[in-house]
Amino acid sequence: MGISRRKFMSVVGSAALGVAVTPVYAAETFNWQFGHGFPSTHPLNVRAVQVAARIKKETGGRLNISVFPNSQLGGDTDLLSQVHSGAIDMFSTGGIIMSTLVPGAGLSGVGFAFSNYQAVWSAMDGSVGEYVRGAFAKKGLHALDKVWDNGFRETTTSTKPIRTPADFVAMKIRVPVSPLYVSLFKALKASPTGINLKEVYTALQTGVVDGQENPLVVTDTTKFYEVQKYCSLTNHIWDGIWIVVNAGSWQALPADLQKVVSGAFNEMAPVQRDDIAKLNASLQGSLQKKGLKFNEVDVAPFQEEVRKAGFYNDWKKKFGAQAWDALEASAGQLT
């Protein structure tokens, strides 16, 4: 920090006259690192870069956010640890991965909970979002108000399409490193393996796993279609994108900068959500042209299968009555 020559001479002159003065210093600047695992072409990264530019402009350069996509600073689990410790300032991924540190963040990722986007946004802009933000705060993370979208998750495989719950039996399937995902696919009698996103292409290519599950936008931007044959529209989990800030980094920001950050990211949320909606509307056709064979799925038998396996009852106990009531307020009765 420093003062201009004119201000310096004014201070010196005033001091010579015996006048008490308070030096005027330049405003403090902040440089943040925002790491995530999505490819650079994913709407999360594209819009985050735009938001960072807006924040820099609106704050007169007082806050500079450098966005690092594609796991440049580490895989999802490593980045979560880094933002928790303060090694980086911001991180973004789905709630299920976040749940390895903040169990409540997995609430929106309960299998086959949401049937459509109306139920999703009712929950995430309402009681479920409020509950999850509180859970983040208890773990030293500040979650921004509006959740961004990553779409409903679909299943791709190299061996056979998924049409009934029986098709999942014994299938080696990659899932994010999360107990909730593992639990869901075990309830479907599959053989799930937790693997970080940056390692999935190789795992599919070498046959370590037969399939994976992700929103179509991820299947496209990661080029999983090159090593998969089938895409079954299972819609088994809706996948949102939480943007969180290390609590220490957040609290160090002056209130006016906090307001700019919150406003910029929250105002971009509906734009990014619309990006995903438009992208998903066009992706099935483009992925078919790249070789993926699609099939529709009746999800009711899958939901009944996991219900019979005790999946919902188990997670109701783990999340607790308050969280589960918040979920069922938008999703309907699950147990």
mmCIF file of C-alpha atoms in Angstrom:
data_model
loop_
_atom_site.group_PDB
_atom_site.id
_atom_site.type_symbol
_atom_site.label_atom_id
_atom_site.label_comp_id
_atom_site.label_asym_id
_atom_site.label_seq_id
_atom_site.Cartn_x
_atom_site.Cartn_y
_atom_site.Cartn_z
ATOM 1 C CA MET A 1 0.000 0.000 0.000
ATOM 2 C CA GLY A 2 1.193 3.520 -0.697
ATOM 3 C CA ILE A 3 0.197 7.148 -1.006
ATOM 4 C CA SER A 4 0.602 9.520 -3.925
ATOM 5 C CA ARG A 5 3.343 12.183 -4.045
ATOM 6 C CA ARG A 6 0.740 14.933 -3.691
ATOM 7 C CA LYS A 7 -0.802 13.295 -0.623
ATOM 8 C CA PHE A 8 2.654 12.603 0.793
ATOM 9 C CA MET A 9 3.692 16.278 0.470
ATOM 10 C CA SER A 10 0.391 17.309 2.033
ATOM 11 C CA VAL A 11 1.016 15.013 4.987
ATOM 12 C CA VAL A 12 4.590 16.306 5.387
ATOM 13 C CA GLY A 13 3.469 19.927 5.155
ATOM 14 C CA SER A 14 0.697 19.446 7.669
ATOM 15 C CA ALA A 15 3.019 17.674 10.052
ATOM 16 C CA ALA A 16 5.447 20.614 9.841
ATOM 17 C CA LEU A 17 2.615 22.901 10.937
ATOM 18 C CA GLY A 18 1.822 20.645 13.854
ATOM 19 C CA VAL A 19 -1.510 19.495 12.403
ATOM 20 C CA ALA A 20 -2.587 15.919 13.217
ATOM 21 C CA VAL A 21 -3.236 13.956 10.017
ATOM 22 C CA THR A 22 -4.328 10.472 9.004
ATOM 23 C CA PRO A 23 -2.512 9.160 5.901
ATOM 24 C CA VAL A 24 -4.801 8.030 3.048
ATOM 25 C CA TYR A 25 -3.796 4.557 1.851
ATOM 26 C CA ALA A 26 -4.811 2.750 -1.298
ATOM 27 C CA ALA A 27 -7.622 0.201 -0.893
ATOM 28 C CA GLU A 28 -6.469 -3.327 -0.160
ATOM 29 C CA THR A 29 -6.555 -5.741 -3.092
ATOM 30 C CA PHE A 30 -7.417 -9.441 -3.025
ATOM 31 C CA ASN A 31 -6.286 -12.178 -5.398
ATOM 32 C CA TRP A 32 -8.329 -15.370 -5.274
ATOM 33 C CA GLN A 33 -7.865 -18.773 -6.878
ATOM 34 C CA PHE A 34 -11.014 -20.570 -8.037
ATOM 35 C CA GLY A 35 -10.336 -24.225 -8.860
ATOM 36 C CA HIS A 36 -12.734 -26.809 -10.295
ATOM 37 C CA GLY A 37 -12.702 -30.051 -12.268
ATOM 38 C CA PHE A 38 -14.961 -29.137 -15.186
ATOM 39 C CA PRO A 39 -13.501 -28.743 -18.688
ATOM 40 C CA SER A 40 -12.835 -25.218 -19.928
ATOM 41 C CA THR A 41 -15.758 -25.463 -22.381
ATOM 42 C CA HIS A 42 -18.303 -26.408 -19.713
ATOM 43 C CA PRO A 43 -20.886 -23.666 -18.992
ATOM 44 C CA LEU A 44 -19.714 -23.553 -15.374
ATOM 45 C CA ASN A 45 -16.246 -22.455 -16.438
ATOM 46 C CA VAL A 46 -17.379 -20.184 -19.268
ATOM 47 C CA ARG A 47 -19.755 -18.257 -17.016
ATOM 48 C CA ALA A 48 -17.387 -18.243 -14.023
ATOM 49 C CA VAL A 49 -14.708 -16.563 -16.156
ATOM 50 C CA GLN A 50 -17.259 -13.940 -17.207
ATOM 51 C CA VAL A 51 -18.294 -13.359 -13.592
ATOM 52 C CA ALA A 52 -14.650 -12.975 -12.544
ATOM 53 C CA ALA A 53 -14.156 -10.317 -15.231
ATOM 54 C CA ARG A 54 -17.277 -8.476 -14.071
ATOM 55 C CA ILE A 55 -16.140 -8.549 -10.447
ATOM 56 C CA LYS A 56 -12.705 -7.201 -11.360
ATOM 57 C CA LYS A 57 -14.315 -4.354 -13.297
ATOM 58 C CA GLU A 58 -16.933 -3.498 -10.679
ATOM 59 C CA THR A 59 -14.398 -3.495 -7.859
ATOM 60 C CA GLY A 60 -11.855 -1.427 -9.771
ATOM 61 C CA GLY A 61 -9.370 -4.298 -9.586
ATOM 62 C CA ARG A 62 -9.674 -4.692 -5.820
ATOM 63 C CA LEU A 63 -10.717 -8.349 -6.245
ATOM 64 C CA ASN A 64 -9.124 -10.528 -8.919
ATOM 65 C CA ILE A 65 -10.437 -14.094 -9.256
ATOM 66 C CA SER A 66 -8.307 -16.461 -11.350
ATOM 67 C CA VAL A 67 -10.337 -19.452 -12.567
ATOM 68 C CA PHE A 68 -8.525 -22.785 -13.013
ATOM 69 C CA PRO A 69 -10.614 -25.419 -14.868
ATOM 70 C CA ASN A 70 -9.998 -29.057 -15.735
ATOM 71 C CA SER A 71 -8.487 -30.056 -12.358
ATOM 72 C CA GLN A 72 -5.397 -27.905 -12.965
ATOM 73 C CA LEU A 73 -5.016 -27.424 -9.213
ATOM 74 C CA GLY A 74 -5.989 -31.001 -8.303
ATOM 75 C CA GLY A 75 -8.863 -33.489 -8.456
ATOM 76 C CA ASP A 76 -12.206 -32.795 -6.825
ATOM 77 C CA THR A 77 -11.388 -34.389 -3.480
ATOM 78 C CA ASP A 78 -8.056 -32.555 -3.344
ATOM 79 C CA LEU A 79 -9.669 -29.237 -4.283
ATOM 80 C CA LEU A 80 -12.297 -29.701 -1.595
ATOM 81 C CA SER A 81 -9.524 -30.204 0.944
ATOM 82 C CA GLN A 82 -7.704 -27.143 -0.409
ATOM 83 C CA VAL A 83 -10.683 -24.808 -0.150
ATOM 84 C CA HIS A 84 -11.458 -26.110 3.315
ATOM 85 C CA SER A 85 -7.897 -25.418 4.487
ATOM 86 C CA GLY A 86 -7.655 -22.074 2.682
ATOM 87 C CA ALA A 87 -5.001 -23.180 0.182
ATOM 88 C CA ILE A 88 -7.418 -21.952 -2.510
ATOM 89 C CA ASP A 89 -10.279 -19.496 -2.060
ATOM 90 C CA MET A 90 -13.085 -20.922 -4.198
ATOM 91 C CA PHE A 91 -14.185 -24.335 -5.408
ATOM 92 C CA SER A 92 -17.130 -25.664 -7.352
ATOM 93 C CA THR A 93 -18.561 -29.135 -7.839
ATOM 94 C CA GLY A 94 -21.688 -31.178 -7.209
ATOM 95 C CA GLY A 95 -23.179 -31.563 -3.775
ATOM 96 C CA ILE A 96 -22.466 -35.272 -3.620
ATOM 97 C CA ILE A 97 -18.711 -34.757 -3.837
ATOM 98 C CA MET A 98 -19.006 -31.908 -1.352
ATOM 99 C CA SER A 99 -20.784 -34.339 0.970
ATOM 100 C CA THR A 100 -17.528 -36.155 1.717
ATOM 101 C CA LEU A 101 -16.732 -33.129 3.907
ATOM 102 C CA VAL A 102 -20.210 -31.668 4.431
ATOM 103 C CA PRO A 103 -22.651 -34.599 4.652
ATOM 104 C CA GLY A 104 -25.700 -32.350 4.326
ATOM 105 C CA ALA A 105 -24.549 -31.196 0.876
ATOM 106 C CA GLY A 106 -25.555 -34.577 -0.515
ATOM 107 C CA LEU A 107 -29.236 -34.061 0.262
ATOM 108 C CA SER A 108 -30.123 -32.887 -3.243
ATOM 109 C CA GLY A 109 -28.378 -35.933 -4.713
ATOM 110 C CA VAL A 110 -30.647 -38.587 -3.234
ATOM 111 C CA GLY A 111 -31.313 -41.085 -6.019
ATOM 112 C CA PHE A 112 -34.514 -40.743 -8.067
ATOM 113 C CA ALA A 113 -35.743 -37.926 -5.777
ATOM 114 C CA PHE A 114 -36.623 -35.310 -8.414
ATOM 115 C CA SER A 115 -38.830 -36.045 -11.395
ATOM 116 C CA ASN A 116 -38.423 -32.674 -13.140
ATOM 117 C CA TYR A 117 -36.812 -29.228 -12.944
ATOM 118 C CA GLN A 118 -39.833 -27.638 -11.295
ATOM 119 C CA ALA A 119 -39.227 -29.859 -8.263
ATOM 120 C CA VAL A 120 -35.461 -29.230 -8.439
ATOM 121 C CA TRP A 121 -35.608 -25.434 -8.317
ATOM 122 C CA SER A 122 -38.410 -25.434 -5.767
ATOM 123 C CA ALA A 123 -36.051 -27.373 -3.501
ATOM 124 C CA MET A 124 -32.767 -25.640 -4.278
ATOM 125 C CA ASP A 125 -34.124 -22.079 -4.208
ATOM 126 C CA GLY A 126 -36.099 -23.003 -1.106
ATOM 127 C CA SER A 127 -35.826 -25.266 1.917
ATOM 128 C CA VAL A 128 -33.179 -27.689 0.633
ATOM 129 C CA GLY A 129 -30.843 -24.889 -0.492
ATOM 130 C CA GLU A 130 -31.231 -23.135 2.851
ATOM 131 C CA TYR A 131 -30.477 -26.322 4.765
ATOM 132 C CA VAL A 132 -27.377 -27.123 2.712
ATOM 133 C CA ARG A 133 -25.940 -23.600 3.017
ATOM 134 C CA GLY A 134 -26.237 -23.940 6.778
ATOM 135 C CA ALA A 135 -24.378 -27.247 6.628
ATOM 136 C CA PHE A 136 -21.546 -25.635 4.642
ATOM 137 C CA ALA A 137 -21.261 -22.795 7.145
ATOM 138 C CA LYS A 138 -20.764 -25.259 10.005
ATOM 139 C CA LYS A 139 -17.735 -26.640 8.129
ATOM 140 C CA GLY A 140 -16.072 -23.304 7.450
ATOM 141 C CA LEU A 141 -17.336 -22.775 3.900
ATOM 142 C CA HIS A 142 -19.503 -19.954 2.593
ATOM 143 C CA ALA A 143 -21.902 -21.210 -0.097
ATOM 144 C CA LEU A 144 -23.279 -18.669 -2.538
ATOM 145 C CA ASP A 145 -27.072 -18.345 -2.555
ATOM 146 C CA LYS A 146 -27.927 -19.655 -6.013
ATOM 147 C CA VAL A 147 -26.975 -23.164 -7.086
ATOM 148 C CA TRP A 148 -25.854 -23.550 -10.696
ATOM 149 C CA ASP A 149 -26.945 -26.475 -12.862
ATOM 150 C CA ASN A 150 -25.172 -29.517 -14.196
ATOM 151 C CA GLY A 151 -28.230 -31.451 -15.360
ATOM 152 C CA PHE A 152 -29.797 -34.808 -14.594
ATOM 153 C CA ARG A 153 -27.310 -37.645 -14.615
ATOM 154 C CA GLU A 154 -27.528 -40.375 -17.263
ATOM 155 C CA THR A 155 -25.764 -43.727 -17.568
ATOM 156 C CA THR A 156 -23.315 -44.638 -20.341
ATOM 157 C CA THR A 157 -21.869 -48.103 -20.858
ATOM 158 C CA SER A 158 -19.599 -49.990 -23.224
ATOM 159 C CA THR A 159 -21.312 -53.364 -22.794
ATOM 160 C CA LYS A 160 -25.116 -53.040 -22.950
ATOM 161 C CA PRO A 161 -27.870 -50.454 -22.533
ATOM 162 C CA ILE A 162 -29.614 -50.046 -19.183
ATOM 163 C CA ARG A 163 -33.324 -50.770 -19.556
ATOM 164 C CA THR A 164 -34.332 -52.404 -16.261
ATOM 165 C CA PRO A 165 -32.766 -52.596 -12.782
ATOM 166 C CA ALA A 166 -31.490 -56.060 -13.662
ATOM 167 C CA ASP A 167 -29.108 -54.520 -16.208
ATOM 168 C CA PHE A 168 -27.157 -52.892 -13.395
ATOM 169 C CA VAL A 169 -26.454 -56.168 -11.597
ATOM 170 C CA ALA A 170 -22.667 -56.713 -11.260
ATOM 171 C CA MET A 171 -21.893 -53.845 -13.681
ATOM 172 C CA LYS A 172 -18.570 -52.118 -13.000
ATOM 173 C CA ILE A 173 -19.552 -48.471 -12.970
ATOM 174 C CA ARG A 174 -17.552 -45.384 -12.129
ATOM 175 C CA VAL A 175 -19.113 -43.005 -9.627
ATOM 176 C CA PRO A 176 -17.793 -39.844 -7.939
ATOM 177 C CA VAL A 177 -15.890 -40.405 -4.718
ATOM 178 C CA SER A 178 -18.955 -40.274 -2.462
ATOM 179 C CA PRO A 179 -20.702 -42.690 -0.074
ATOM 180 C CA LEU A 180 -24.132 -41.639 -1.368
ATOM 181 C CA TYR A 181 -23.320 -42.596 -4.963
ATOM 182 C CA VAL A 182 -21.756 -45.862 -3.890
ATOM 183 C CA SER A 183 -24.784 -46.622 -1.742
ATOM 184 C CA LEU A 184 -27.244 -45.923 -4.563
ATOM 185 C CA PHE A 185 -25.554 -48.246 -7.043
ATOM 186 C CA LYS A 186 -25.033 -50.954 -4.474
ATOM 187 C CA ALA A 187 -28.792 -50.780 -3.868
ATOM 188 C CA LEU A 188 -29.116 -51.457 -7.607
ATOM 189 C CA LYS A 189 -26.705 -54.410 -7.167
ATOM 190 C CA ALA A 190 -24.035 -52.811 -9.373
ATOM 191 C CA SER A 191 -20.314 -52.739 -8.585
ATOM 192 C CA PRO A 192 -19.498 -49.020 -8.140
ATOM 193 C CA THR A 193 -15.963 -47.624 -8.022
ATOM 194 C CA GLY A 194 -15.148 -44.085 -6.860
ATOM 195 C CA ILE A 195 -12.827 -42.331 -9.353
ATOM 196 C CA ASN A 196 -12.028 -38.619 -9.748
ATOM 197 C CA LEU A 197 -13.324 -37.079 -12.964
ATOM 198 C CA LYS A 198 -9.937 -36.458 -14.574
ATOM 199 C CA GLU A 199 -9.137 -40.200 -14.400
ATOM 200 C CA VAL A 200 -12.441 -41.510 -15.777
ATOM 201 C CA TYR A 201 -11.629 -41.484 -19.509
ATOM 202 C CA THR A 202 -8.625 -43.748 -18.981
ATOM 203 C CA ALA A 203 -10.610 -46.043 -16.667
ATOM 204 C CA LEU A 204 -13.267 -46.455 -19.367
ATOM 205 C CA GLN A 205 -10.712 -46.855 -22.133
ATOM 206 C CA THR A 206 -8.790 -49.584 -20.302
ATOM 207 C CA GLY A 207 -11.847 -51.451 -19.032
ATOM 208 C CA VAL A 208 -11.263 -50.761 -15.352
ATOM 209 C CA VAL A 209 -14.968 -49.888 -15.397
ATOM 210 C CA ASP A 210 -17.676 -50.679 -17.959
ATOM 211 C CA GLY A 211 -19.650 -47.491 -17.575
ATOM 212 C CA GLN A 212 -20.080 -44.140 -15.899
ATOM 213 C CA GLU A 213 -22.897 -41.750 -15.056
ATOM 214 C CA ASN A 214 -22.898 -38.007 -15.612
ATOM 215 C CA PRO A 215 -25.003 -35.233 -17.103
ATOM 216 C CA LEU A 216 -24.881 -35.210 -20.899
ATOM 217 C CA VAL A 217 -22.845 -32.007 -20.915
ATOM 218 C CA VAL A 218 -20.042 -33.774 -19.026
ATOM 219 C CA THR A 219 -20.218 -36.846 -21.277
ATOM 220 C CA ASP A 220 -19.810 -34.488 -24.224
ATOM 221 C CA THR A 221 -17.114 -32.125 -22.936
ATOM 222 C CA THR A 222 -14.978 -34.999 -21.584
ATOM 223 C CA LYS A 223 -15.410 -36.997 -24.827
ATOM 224 C CA PHE A 224 -16.565 -40.117 -22.993
ATOM 225 C CA TYR A 225 -18.535 -40.951 -26.153
ATOM 226 C CA GLU A 226 -15.228 -42.053 -27.677
ATOM 227 C CA VAL A 227 -15.006 -44.976 -25.231
ATOM 228 C CA GLN A 228 -18.717 -45.742 -24.618
ATOM 229 C CA LYS A 229 -21.440 -47.254 -26.841
ATOM 230 C CA TYR A 230 -24.743 -46.708 -25.054
ATOM 231 C CA CYS A 231 -26.441 -43.889 -23.181
ATOM 232 C CA SER A 232 -29.490 -44.736 -21.095
ATOM 233 C CA LEU A 233 -31.595 -41.799 -19.907
ATOM 234 C CA THR A 234 -31.901 -42.982 -16.322
ATOM 235 C CA ASN A 235 -32.243 -39.478 -14.779
ATOM 236 C CA HIS A 236 -31.238 -41.147 -11.524
ATOM 237 C CA ILE A 237 -29.796 -38.049 -9.857
ATOM 238 C CA TRP A 238 -30.059 -34.335 -10.478
ATOM 239 C CA ASP A 239 -26.631 -32.751 -10.265
ATOM 240 C CA GLY A 240 -26.289 -29.157 -9.122
ATOM 241 C CA ILE A 241 -23.126 -27.093 -8.867
ATOM 242 C CA TRP A 242 -22.359 -25.463 -5.538
ATOM 243 C CA ILE A 243 -19.925 -22.550 -5.534
ATOM 244 C CA VAL A 244 -18.228 -22.257 -2.156
ATOM 245 C CA VAL A 245 -15.682 -19.887 -0.654
ATOM 246 C CA ASN A 246 -13.279 -20.557 2.194
ATOM 247 C CA ALA A 247 -14.826 -18.878 5.242
ATOM 248 C CA GLY A 248 -11.601 -17.064 6.096
ATOM 249 C CA SER A 249 -11.296 -15.673 2.575
ATOM 250 C CA TRP A 250 -14.918 -14.578 2.636
ATOM 251 C CA GLN A 251 -14.709 -12.901 6.031
ATOM 252 C CA ALA A 252 -11.550 -11.041 4.990
ATOM 253 C CA LEU A 253 -13.455 -9.307 2.185
ATOM 254 C CA PRO A 254 -14.948 -5.909 3.024
ATOM 255 C CA ALA A 255 -18.749 -5.887 2.995
ATOM 256 C CA ASP A 256 -18.942 -3.959 -0.275
ATOM 257 C CA LEU A 257 -16.844 -6.578 -2.066
ATOM 258 C CA GLN A 258 -18.908 -9.416 -0.576
ATOM 259 C CA LYS A 259 -21.989 -7.750 -2.023
ATOM 260 C CA VAL A 260 -20.416 -7.543 -5.480
ATOM 261 C CA VAL A 261 -19.342 -11.209 -5.414
ATOM 262 C CA SER A 262 -22.734 -12.468 -4.234
ATOM 263 C CA GLY A 263 -24.602 -10.314 -6.728
ATOM 264 C CA ALA A 264 -22.441 -11.274 -9.708
ATOM 265 C CA PHE A 265 -22.536 -15.034 -9.126
ATOM 266 C CA ASN A 266 -26.212 -15.147 -8.137
ATOM 267 C CA GLU A 267 -27.298 -13.050 -11.133
ATOM 268 C CA MET A 268 -25.382 -15.372 -13.450
ATOM 269 C CA ALA A 269 -27.106 -18.469 -11.995
ATOM 270 C CA PRO A 270 -30.275 -18.334 -14.150
ATOM 271 C CA VAL A 271 -28.140 -17.646 -17.230
ATOM 272 C CA GLN A 272 -25.987 -20.707 -16.548
ATOM 273 C CA ARG A 273 -29.072 -22.801 -15.783
ATOM 274 C CA ASP A 274 -30.485 -21.792 -19.154
ATOM 275 C CA ASP A 275 -27.160 -22.720 -20.789
ATOM 276 C CA ILE A 276 -27.532 -26.269 -19.495
ATOM 277 C CA ALA A 277 -31.183 -26.516 -20.535
ATOM 278 C CA LYS A 278 -30.379 -25.443 -24.099
ATOM 279 C CA LEU A 279 -27.308 -27.628 -24.246
ATOM 280 C CA ASN A 280 -29.132 -30.730 -23.050
ATOM 281 C CA ALA A 281 -31.887 -30.106 -25.600
ATOM 282 C CA SER A 282 -29.339 -30.362 -28.402
ATOM 283 C CA LEU A 283 -26.816 -32.809 -26.976
ATOM 284 C CA GLN A 284 -28.693 -36.059 -27.557
ATOM 285 C CA GLY A 285 -28.713 -35.459 -31.284
ATOM 286 C CA SER A 286 -25.067 -34.440 -31.459
ATOM 287 C CA LEU A 287 -23.932 -37.340 -29.265
ATOM 288 C CA GLN A 288 -25.872 -39.768 -31.435
ATOM 289 C CA LYS A 289 -23.935 -38.483 -34.419
ATOM 290 C CA LYS A 290 -20.740 -39.176 -32.449
ATOM 291 C CA GLY A 291 -21.732 -42.821 -31.997
ATOM 292 C CA LEU A 292 -23.732 -43.087 -28.770
ATOM 293 C CA LYS A 293 -26.944 -45.145 -28.926
ATOM 294 C CA PHE A 294 -29.701 -43.697 -26.725
ATOM 295 C CA ASN A 295 -32.646 -45.345 -25.013
ATOM 296 C CA GLU A 296 -35.425 -44.018 -22.785
ATOM 297 C CA VAL A 297 -35.907 -45.517 -19.314
ATOM 298 C CA ASP A 298 -38.950 -45.898 -17.078
ATOM 299 C CA VAL A 299 -37.490 -44.811 -13.722
ATOM 300 C CA ALA A 300 -40.334 -46.129 -11.539
ATOM 301 C CA PRO A 301 -38.943 -49.703 -11.282
ATOM 302 C CA PHE A 302 -35.508 -48.310 -10.375
ATOM 303 C CA GLN A 303 -36.940 -46.126 -7.620
ATOM 304 C CA GLU A 304 -38.886 -49.087 -6.263
ATOM 305 C CA GLU A 305 -35.751 -51.253 -6.365
ATOM 306 C CA VAL A 306 -33.724 -48.840 -4.227
ATOM 307 C CA ARG A 307 -36.691 -48.302 -1.905
ATOM 308 C CA LYS A 308 -36.953 -52.067 -1.299
ATOM 309 C CA ALA A 309 -33.199 -52.214 -0.695
ATOM 310 C CA GLY A 310 -33.624 -49.741 2.187
ATOM 311 C CA PHE A 311 -31.759 -46.915 0.437
ATOM 312 C CA TYR A 312 -34.228 -44.180 1.397
ATOM 313 C CA ASN A 313 -34.701 -45.339 4.975
ATOM 314 C CA ASP A 314 -30.934 -45.547 5.490
ATOM 315 C CA TRP A 315 -30.292 -42.038 4.195
ATOM 316 C CA LYS A 316 -33.253 -40.562 6.055
ATOM 317 C CA LYS A 317 -31.573 -41.721 9.272
ATOM 318 C CA LYS A 318 -28.192 -40.348 8.165
ATOM 319 C CA PHE A 319 -29.468 -36.933 7.070
ATOM 320 C CA GLY A 320 -31.923 -36.570 9.940
ATOM 321 C CA ALA A 321 -35.599 -35.620 10.087
ATOM 322 C CA GLN A 322 -35.088 -31.885 9.461
ATOM 323 C CA ALA A 323 -33.136 -32.442 6.249
ATOM 324 C CA TRP A 324 -35.433 -35.190 5.001
ATOM 325 C CA ASP A 325 -38.550 -33.093 5.610
ATOM 326 C CA ALA A 326 -36.964 -30.278 3.578
ATOM 327 C CA LEU A 327 -36.284 -32.706 0.717
ATOM 328 C CA GLU A 328 -39.727 -34.323 0.692
ATOM 329 C CA ALA A 329 -41.387 -30.893 0.746
ATOM 330 C CA SER A 330 -40.319 -30.555 -2.911
ATOM 331 C CA ALA A 331 -39.625 -34.116 -4.014
ATOM 332 C CA GLY A 332 -42.645 -35.819 -2.485
ATOM 333 C CA GLN A 333 -42.651 -38.819 -0.176
ATOM 334 C CA LEU A 334 -39.719 -41.165 -0.770
ATOM 335 C CA THR A 335 -39.747 -43.620 2.144
#
